[in-house]
mmCIF file of C-alpha atoms in Angstrom:
data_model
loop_
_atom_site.group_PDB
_atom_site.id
_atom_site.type_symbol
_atom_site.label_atom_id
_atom_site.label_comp_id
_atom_site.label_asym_id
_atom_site.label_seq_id
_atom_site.Cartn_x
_atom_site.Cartn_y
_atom_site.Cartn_z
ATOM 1 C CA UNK R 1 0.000 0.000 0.000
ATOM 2 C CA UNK R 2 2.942 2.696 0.982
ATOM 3 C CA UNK R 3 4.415 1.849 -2.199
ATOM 4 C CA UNK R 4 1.339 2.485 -4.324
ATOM 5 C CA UNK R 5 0.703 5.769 -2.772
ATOM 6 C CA UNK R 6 4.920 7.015 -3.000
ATOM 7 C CA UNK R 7 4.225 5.892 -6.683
ATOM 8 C CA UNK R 8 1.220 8.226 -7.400
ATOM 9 C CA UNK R 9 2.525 11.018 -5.287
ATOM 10 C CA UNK R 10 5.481 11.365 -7.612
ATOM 11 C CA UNK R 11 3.883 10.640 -10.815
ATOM 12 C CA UNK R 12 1.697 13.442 -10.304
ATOM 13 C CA UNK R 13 4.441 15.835 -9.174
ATOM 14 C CA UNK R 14 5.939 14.427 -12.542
ATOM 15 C CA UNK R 15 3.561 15.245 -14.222
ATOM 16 C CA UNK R 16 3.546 18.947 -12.800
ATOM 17 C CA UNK R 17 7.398 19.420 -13.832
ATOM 18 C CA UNK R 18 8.641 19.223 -17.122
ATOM 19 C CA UNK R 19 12.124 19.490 -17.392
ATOM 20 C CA UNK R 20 14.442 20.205 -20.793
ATOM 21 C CA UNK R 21 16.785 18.356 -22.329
ATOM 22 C CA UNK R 22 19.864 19.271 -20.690
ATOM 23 C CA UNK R 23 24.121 18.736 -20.746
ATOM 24 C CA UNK R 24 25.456 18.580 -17.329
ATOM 25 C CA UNK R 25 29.204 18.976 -16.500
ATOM 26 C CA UNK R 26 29.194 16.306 -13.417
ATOM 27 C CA UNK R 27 31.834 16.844 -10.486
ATOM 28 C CA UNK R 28 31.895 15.360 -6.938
ATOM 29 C CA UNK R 29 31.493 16.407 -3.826
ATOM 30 C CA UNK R 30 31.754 14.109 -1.025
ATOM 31 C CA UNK R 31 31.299 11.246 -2.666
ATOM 32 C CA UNK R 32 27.908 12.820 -4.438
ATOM 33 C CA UNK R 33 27.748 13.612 -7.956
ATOM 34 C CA UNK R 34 26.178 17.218 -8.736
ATOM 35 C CA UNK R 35 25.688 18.721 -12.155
ATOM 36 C CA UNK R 36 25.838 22.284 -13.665
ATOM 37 C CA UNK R 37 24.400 23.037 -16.862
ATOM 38 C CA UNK R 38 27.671 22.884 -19.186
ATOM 39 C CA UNK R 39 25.832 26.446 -20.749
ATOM 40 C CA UNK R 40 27.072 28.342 -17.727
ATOM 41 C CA UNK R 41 31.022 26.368 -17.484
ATOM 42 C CA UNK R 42 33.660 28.519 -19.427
ATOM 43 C CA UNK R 43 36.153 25.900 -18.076
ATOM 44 C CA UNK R 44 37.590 23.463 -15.618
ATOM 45 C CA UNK R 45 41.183 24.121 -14.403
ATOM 46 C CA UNK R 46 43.407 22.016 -12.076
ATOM 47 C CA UNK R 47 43.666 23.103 -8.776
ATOM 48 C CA UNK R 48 45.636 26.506 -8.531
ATOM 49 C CA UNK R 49 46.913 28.879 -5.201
ATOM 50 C CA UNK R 50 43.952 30.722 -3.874
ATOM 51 C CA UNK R 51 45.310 34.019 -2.584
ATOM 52 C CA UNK R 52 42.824 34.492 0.661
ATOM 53 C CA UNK R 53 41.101 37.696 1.165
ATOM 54 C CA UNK R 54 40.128 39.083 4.511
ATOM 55 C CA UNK R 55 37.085 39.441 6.155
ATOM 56 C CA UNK R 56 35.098 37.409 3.395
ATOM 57 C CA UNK R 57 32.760 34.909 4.266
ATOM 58 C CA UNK R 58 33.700 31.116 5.469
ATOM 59 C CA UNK R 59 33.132 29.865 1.922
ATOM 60 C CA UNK R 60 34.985 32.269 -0.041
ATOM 61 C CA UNK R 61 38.654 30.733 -0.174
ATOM 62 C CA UNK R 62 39.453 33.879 -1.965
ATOM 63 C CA UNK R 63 41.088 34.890 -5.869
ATOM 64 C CA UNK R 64 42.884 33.490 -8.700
ATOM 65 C CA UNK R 65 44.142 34.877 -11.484
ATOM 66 C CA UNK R 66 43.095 33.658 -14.546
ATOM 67 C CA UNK R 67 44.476 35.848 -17.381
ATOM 68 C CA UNK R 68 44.406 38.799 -16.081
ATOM 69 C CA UNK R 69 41.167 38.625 -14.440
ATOM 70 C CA UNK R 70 39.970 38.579 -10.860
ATOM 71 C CA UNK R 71 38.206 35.441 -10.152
ATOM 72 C CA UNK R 72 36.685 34.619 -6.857
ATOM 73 C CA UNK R 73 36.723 31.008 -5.740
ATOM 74 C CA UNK R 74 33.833 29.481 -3.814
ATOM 75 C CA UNK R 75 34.641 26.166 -1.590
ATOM 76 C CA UNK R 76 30.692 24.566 -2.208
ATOM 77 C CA UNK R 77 31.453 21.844 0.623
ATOM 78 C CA UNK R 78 31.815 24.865 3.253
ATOM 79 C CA UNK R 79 28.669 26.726 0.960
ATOM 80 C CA UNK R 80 26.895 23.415 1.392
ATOM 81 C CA UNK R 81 27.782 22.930 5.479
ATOM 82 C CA UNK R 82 30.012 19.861 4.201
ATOM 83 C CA UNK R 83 33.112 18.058 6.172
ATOM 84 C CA UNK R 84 36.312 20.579 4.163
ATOM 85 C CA UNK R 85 38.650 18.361 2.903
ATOM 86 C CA UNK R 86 42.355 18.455 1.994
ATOM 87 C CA UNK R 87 43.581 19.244 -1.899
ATOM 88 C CA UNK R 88 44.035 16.012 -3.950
ATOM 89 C CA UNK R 89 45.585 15.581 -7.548
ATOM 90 C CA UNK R 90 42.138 15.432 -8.903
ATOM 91 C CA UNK R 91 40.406 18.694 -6.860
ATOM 92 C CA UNK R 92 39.726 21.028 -9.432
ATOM 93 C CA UNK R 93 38.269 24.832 -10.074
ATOM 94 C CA UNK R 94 35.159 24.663 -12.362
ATOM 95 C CA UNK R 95 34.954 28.410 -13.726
ATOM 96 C CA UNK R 96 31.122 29.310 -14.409
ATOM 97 C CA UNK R 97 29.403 32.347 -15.765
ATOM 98 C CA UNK R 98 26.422 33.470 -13.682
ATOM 99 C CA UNK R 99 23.927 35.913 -13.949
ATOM 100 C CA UNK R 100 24.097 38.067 -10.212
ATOM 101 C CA UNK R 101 22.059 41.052 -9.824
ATOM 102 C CA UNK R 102 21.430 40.950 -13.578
ATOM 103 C CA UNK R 103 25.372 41.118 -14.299
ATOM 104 C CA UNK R 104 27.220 38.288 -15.629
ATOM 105 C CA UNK R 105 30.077 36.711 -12.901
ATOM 106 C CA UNK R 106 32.644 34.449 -13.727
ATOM 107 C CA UNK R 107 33.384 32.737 -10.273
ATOM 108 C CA UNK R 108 35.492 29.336 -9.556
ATOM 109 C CA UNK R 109 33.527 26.219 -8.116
ATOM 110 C CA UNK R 110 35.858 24.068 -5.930
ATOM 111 C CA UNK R 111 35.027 20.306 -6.908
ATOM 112 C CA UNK R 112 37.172 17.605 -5.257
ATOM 113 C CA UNK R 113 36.865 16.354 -8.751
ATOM 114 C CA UNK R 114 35.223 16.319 -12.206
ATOM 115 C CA UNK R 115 33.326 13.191 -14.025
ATOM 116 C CA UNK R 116 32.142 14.174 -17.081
ATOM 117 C CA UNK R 117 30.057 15.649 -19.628
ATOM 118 C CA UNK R 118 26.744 13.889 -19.698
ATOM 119 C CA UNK R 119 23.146 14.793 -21.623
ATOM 120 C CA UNK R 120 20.159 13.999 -19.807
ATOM 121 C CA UNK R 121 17.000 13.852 -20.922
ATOM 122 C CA UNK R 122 14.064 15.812 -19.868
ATOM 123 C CA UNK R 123 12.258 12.479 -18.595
ATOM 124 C CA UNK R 124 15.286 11.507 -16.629
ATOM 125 C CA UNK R 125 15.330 14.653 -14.730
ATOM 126 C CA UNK R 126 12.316 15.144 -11.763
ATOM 127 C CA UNK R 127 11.621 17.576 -8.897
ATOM 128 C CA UNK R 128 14.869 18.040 -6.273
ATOM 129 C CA UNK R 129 12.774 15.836 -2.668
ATOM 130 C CA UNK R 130 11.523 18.099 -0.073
ATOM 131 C CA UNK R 131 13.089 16.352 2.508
ATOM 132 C CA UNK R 132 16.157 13.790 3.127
ATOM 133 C CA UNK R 133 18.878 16.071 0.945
ATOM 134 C CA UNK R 134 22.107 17.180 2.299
ATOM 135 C CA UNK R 135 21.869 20.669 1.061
ATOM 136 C CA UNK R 136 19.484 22.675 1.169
ATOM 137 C CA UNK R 137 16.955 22.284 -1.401
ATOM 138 C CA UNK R 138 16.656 25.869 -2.818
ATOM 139 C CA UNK R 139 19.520 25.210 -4.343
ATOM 140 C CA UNK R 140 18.936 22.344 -6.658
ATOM 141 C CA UNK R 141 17.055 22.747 -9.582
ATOM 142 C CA UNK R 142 16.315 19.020 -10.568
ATOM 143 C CA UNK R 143 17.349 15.307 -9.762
ATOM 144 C CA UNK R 144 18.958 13.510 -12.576
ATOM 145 C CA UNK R 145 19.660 9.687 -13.428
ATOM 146 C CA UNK R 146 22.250 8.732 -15.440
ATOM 147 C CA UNK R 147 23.264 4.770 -15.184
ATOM 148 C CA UNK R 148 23.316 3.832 -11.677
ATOM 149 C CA UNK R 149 24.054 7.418 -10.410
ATOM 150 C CA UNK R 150 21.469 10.138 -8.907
ATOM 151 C CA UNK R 151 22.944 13.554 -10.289
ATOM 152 C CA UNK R 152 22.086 16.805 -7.968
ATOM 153 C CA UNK R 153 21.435 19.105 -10.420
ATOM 154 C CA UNK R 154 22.375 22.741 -8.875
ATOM 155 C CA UNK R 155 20.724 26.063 -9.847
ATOM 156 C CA UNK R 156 24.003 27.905 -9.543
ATOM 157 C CA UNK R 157 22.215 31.725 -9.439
ATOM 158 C CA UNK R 158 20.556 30.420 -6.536
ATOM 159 C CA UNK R 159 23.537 28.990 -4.726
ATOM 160 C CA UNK R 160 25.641 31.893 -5.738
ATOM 161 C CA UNK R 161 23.273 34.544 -4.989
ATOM 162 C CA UNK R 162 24.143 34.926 -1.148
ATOM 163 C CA UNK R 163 24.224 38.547 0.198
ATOM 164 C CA UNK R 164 27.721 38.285 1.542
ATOM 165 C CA UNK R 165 29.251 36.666 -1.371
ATOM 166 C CA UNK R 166 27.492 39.168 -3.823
ATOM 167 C CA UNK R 167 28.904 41.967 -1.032
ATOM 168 C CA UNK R 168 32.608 40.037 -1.770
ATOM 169 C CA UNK R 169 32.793 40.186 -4.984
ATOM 170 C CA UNK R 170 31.836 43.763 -5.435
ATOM 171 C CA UNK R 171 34.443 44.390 -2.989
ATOM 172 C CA UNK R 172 37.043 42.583 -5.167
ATOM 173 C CA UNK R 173 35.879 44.224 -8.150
ATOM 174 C CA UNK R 174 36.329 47.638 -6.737
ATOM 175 C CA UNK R 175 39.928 46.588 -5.685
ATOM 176 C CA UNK R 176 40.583 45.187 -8.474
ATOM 177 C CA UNK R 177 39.402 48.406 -10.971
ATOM 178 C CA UNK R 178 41.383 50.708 -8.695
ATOM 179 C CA UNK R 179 44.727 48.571 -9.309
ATOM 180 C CA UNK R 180 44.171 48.452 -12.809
#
């Protein structure tokens, strides 16, 4: 009986979404695999020196460099309340273009690694679950399946758009106009 009722409950809240088509750059996270729509990645670079800058929040590590431009790096374990971990050969900085306050940011994503490039299709793809997730659910935009793994699709605007990061970067870009 509970399994007849879980089965209608999502098939009409499947009914109620329906998601696109969509390519996914996949990365890990402690031991999860989460997705960001390859549309917003300019790139994925190996793990580089994060120069720190004070007084930012917990889950800014800080800047890179990456020709010539500023580029604030965001640690998503600490952004998602996760266990920080130690750099490994494969941790990586995926570079995404974001849409903040109507302005387009380019901003580094720690990963402690990348998978791949996938496409998903729009019926693979439901509703992120109310309850039971490790982050907070605002933040994802969909729940993927690919083989045997459940992808955690993020909404990066909404996990970037965080008062004292937008503060941050504003910051940064003011310093980094004035040293120009």
């Amino acid at each position: 009986m509970t399994t007849e009722k879980n089965t209608s409950i999502s098939s009409k809240h499947a009914e109620a979404v329906n998601y696109r088509n969509v390519q996914l750059l996949t990365f890990l996270l402690d031991g999860e695999v989460y997705g960001a729509d390859i549309i917003q990645v300019q790139e994925v670079l190996e793990y580089r020196k994060v120069t720190p800058v004070p007084r930012m929040p917990e889950f800014l590590l800080g800047v890179i460099n990456l020709r010539g431009q500023v580029v604030a790096v965001v640690d998503l374990r600490r952004q998602f309340g996760m266990d920080v971990m130690d750099i490994t050969v494969n941790t990586c900085i995926v570079i995404v273009d974001v849409q903040l306050e109507g302005e387009s940011v380019a901003l580094g994503l720690l990963a402690d690694a990348v998978k791949e490039v996938i496409e998903l299709e729009g019926n693979n793809i439901c509703a992120p679950p109310r309850i039971g997730s490790r982050i907070n659910a605002h933040f994802i935009s969909g729940m993927g399946k690919h083989n045997d793994d459940f992808i955690i699709i993020l909404d990066l605007p909404k996990v970037l758009a965080d008062d004292d990061l937008n503060q941050a970067i504003e910051t940064m870009s003011d310093a980094g106009s004035d040293h120009s």
